[in-house]
Amino acid sequence: MPHSASDHVSRANYGENIEALRQTGRLEGARWCPSPNYGPRPESATINLLVVHSISLPPGEFGGPYIEDFFTNSLNPELHPYFATIAQMRVSAHVLIRRDGSLVQFVSLLERAWHAGRSSFQGVEECNDFSIGVELEGADDVPYTLEQYRALAELSVVICSAWPDITRNRITGHSDIAPGRKTDPGPAFDWQHFRTSLQAAQAGKSSAEQPPEGAV
């Protein structure tokens, strides 16, 4: 039976083969930088949540290899005083979106990355079990870039296509699942603009027609 146009959209979005992604958890459009900090999801877990984070190393500074070093347990504590306080931590995310919108993947989306910590969403605890964690290179009070909003919207379309239990209202911030403990992605992240960008990306349109206030 020939595939319809809608079947084609379900199989390929923004350069990603959705069926292959479901099987491998690997994004073709991301640079692969494997982290050892992951584990299997519980057998009963359904991937149904996307969590948006932010990170910068050193804090408030962008560029350099330090985020990748951190997630791969190779951060040199002697390079910056802050690094000495975190170098022994064992954490990861599934994907990092750099300031230019490029993607780096650390953990297969099928696996349990260590990004959420103690957390709860709609009464269900341990969000690592059922979520995908996406880090934005940024800080709570520094505007994110238009490239990052566009990349996050398009990546979200891909992830939601592969795991349709992740609906629009199941895309949330780290601060929402760990209130009082985490603040990212912070007040600088424009959720309204992101959701508008997501809607546009789902429709196959430009995901950044109107930049959010303060975006760079």
XYZ file of C-alpha atoms in Angstrom:
216
model
C 0.000 0.000 0.000
C 1.497 3.414 -0.925
C 2.251 5.851 1.863
C 0.144 8.991 2.154
C 1.589 12.475 2.636
C 0.695 12.288 6.318
C 2.559 8.977 6.606
C 5.629 10.642 5.131
C 5.456 13.473 7.662
C 5.231 10.918 10.466
C 8.345 9.163 9.185
C 10.544 12.206 8.554
C 10.544 15.569 10.316
C 13.270 18.195 10.048
C 15.681 15.692 8.555
C 15.032 12.984 11.137
C 13.669 9.559 10.309
C 11.086 9.119 13.040
C 10.871 5.339 12.793
C 14.656 5.035 13.051
C 14.654 7.414 16.007
C 12.113 5.244 17.823
C 14.379 2.258 17.306
C 17.764 3.775 18.134
C 17.105 6.902 20.192
C 19.836 8.623 18.158
C 19.270 11.967 16.430
C 20.872 12.085 12.990
C 21.130 15.875 13.164
C 23.067 15.929 16.447
C 26.765 15.450 17.064
C 27.217 12.332 19.193
C 29.220 12.832 22.409
C 28.434 9.772 24.543
C 28.106 10.177 28.289
C 28.593 7.269 30.709
C 25.953 8.799 32.994
C 22.783 6.959 32.074
C 20.887 3.778 32.761
C 17.883 1.787 31.596
C 14.414 3.156 32.071
C 12.064 1.070 34.223
C 10.297 -1.549 32.109
C 6.951 0.019 32.923
C 8.014 3.560 31.977
C 6.434 5.380 29.046
C 8.363 8.300 27.589
C 5.852 11.095 27.984
C 7.615 14.260 29.186
C 10.152 16.717 27.774
C 12.088 18.839 30.282
C 13.842 22.066 29.268
C 16.980 22.982 31.235
C 19.761 25.514 30.919
C 23.464 25.273 31.676
C 26.586 27.377 31.208
C 30.141 26.617 32.285
C 31.599 28.640 33.843
C 28.269 30.155 34.968
C 27.189 32.930 32.643
C 29.879 32.168 30.055
C 29.255 30.466 26.734
C 31.335 28.464 24.304
C 34.190 26.112 25.016
C 34.174 22.371 25.745
C 33.226 22.516 29.410
C 29.595 21.382 29.226
C 30.641 18.364 27.204
C 33.484 17.725 29.619
C 31.057 17.907 32.544
C 28.595 15.438 31.051
C 31.397 13.011 30.151
C 33.116 13.132 33.567
C 36.228 14.816 32.194
C 35.883 18.359 33.579
C 39.229 19.609 34.886
C 38.620 21.089 38.369
C 41.774 23.171 38.131
C 40.585 25.270 35.195
C 38.068 27.352 37.178
C 37.158 27.623 40.877
C 33.550 26.680 40.123
C 34.613 23.509 38.342
C 36.141 22.218 41.575
C 32.671 22.277 43.164
C 31.004 20.163 40.465
C 33.710 17.994 38.891
C 32.733 14.942 40.943
C 29.044 15.147 40.035
C 27.703 12.493 37.678
C 24.968 14.021 35.538
C 23.899 14.143 31.921
C 21.192 15.286 29.563
C 19.945 13.709 26.393
C 20.632 16.736 24.191
C 22.367 20.126 24.418
C 21.364 23.035 22.186
C 24.288 25.394 21.743
C 23.894 29.169 21.323
C 24.081 28.786 17.526
C 21.299 26.190 17.548
C 23.540 23.183 16.916
C 22.744 19.945 18.738
C 24.983 17.698 20.798
C 23.565 14.363 21.998
C 24.946 12.608 25.068
C 22.464 9.803 25.778
C 20.110 7.802 23.577
C 16.567 9.069 23.971
C 15.580 5.506 24.810
C 17.776 5.512 27.913
C 17.405 7.211 31.286
C 19.652 10.280 31.422
C 20.497 11.846 34.781
C 19.122 15.350 34.317
C 16.097 15.913 36.534
C 17.213 14.761 39.994
C 14.533 14.620 42.662
C 11.479 15.713 40.727
C 7.752 15.313 40.189
C 5.329 16.072 37.356
C 1.565 15.943 37.921
C 2.079 13.820 41.009
C 4.433 11.298 39.398
C 7.918 11.320 40.918
C 11.355 10.512 39.472
C 10.970 12.312 36.153
C 14.203 10.816 34.806
C 12.308 7.557 34.420
C 9.882 8.878 31.811
C 11.324 12.124 30.459
C 13.724 13.439 27.842
C 16.029 16.205 29.065
C 17.124 19.017 26.731
C 19.700 21.557 27.892
C 19.943 25.036 26.432
C 23.361 26.643 26.654
C 22.331 29.649 28.674
C 21.586 31.210 32.030
C 18.391 32.130 33.853
C 18.796 35.870 33.281
C 20.481 35.944 29.856
C 18.276 36.046 26.735
C 18.347 32.889 24.671
C 19.081 33.115 20.956
C 16.628 32.922 18.102
C 18.590 29.927 16.817
C 17.972 28.144 20.116
C 14.230 28.778 20.055
C 14.074 27.535 16.479
C 16.174 24.451 17.232
C 14.186 23.625 20.374
C 10.884 23.940 18.523
C 12.044 21.722 15.665
C 13.604 19.193 18.030
C 10.371 19.114 20.025
C 8.415 18.334 16.851
C 10.753 15.426 16.159
C 10.543 14.100 19.721
C 6.762 14.460 19.897
C 6.440 12.661 16.557
C 8.480 9.749 17.862
C 6.804 9.700 21.278
C 3.306 11.157 20.842
C 2.535 10.824 24.555
C 4.659 13.986 24.859
C 1.931 16.503 24.109
C 2.340 20.281 24.204
C 1.256 20.427 27.837
C 3.891 17.841 28.710
C 6.808 20.088 27.760
C 7.985 21.794 30.919
C 10.918 23.445 32.651
C 13.307 22.026 35.213
C 12.013 24.610 37.683
C 8.493 23.232 37.290
C 9.413 19.664 38.194
C 11.840 20.630 40.976
C 10.420 23.882 42.399
C 12.497 25.514 45.091
C 15.504 23.427 44.108
C 15.985 24.430 40.475
C 15.280 27.691 38.628
C 16.201 26.902 35.014
C 15.532 27.728 32.257
C 14.682 30.881 34.207
C 12.792 34.107 33.527
C 14.880 34.783 30.421
C 13.181 31.882 28.657
C 10.066 33.093 26.832
C 7.608 30.230 27.064
C 4.966 32.036 25.022
C 7.388 32.549 22.169
C 8.550 28.941 22.386
C 5.003 27.599 22.207
C 4.251 29.859 19.245
C 7.451 28.615 17.614
C 6.450 25.030 18.348
C 3.044 25.521 16.754
C 4.692 27.034 13.693
C 7.255 24.240 13.516
C 4.507 21.636 13.713
C 2.855 23.351 10.773
C 6.144 23.355 8.880
C 6.496 27.141 8.968
C 9.262 29.434 10.158
C 9.665 28.940 13.900
C 10.895 32.442 14.670
C 8.712 34.888 12.742
C 8.538 37.298 15.688
C 11.516 37.302 18.057
C 10.811 37.366 21.785
C 11.664 40.524 23.642
C 15.368 40.586 24.478
C 16.307 37.652 22.231
C 19.768 37.802 20.695
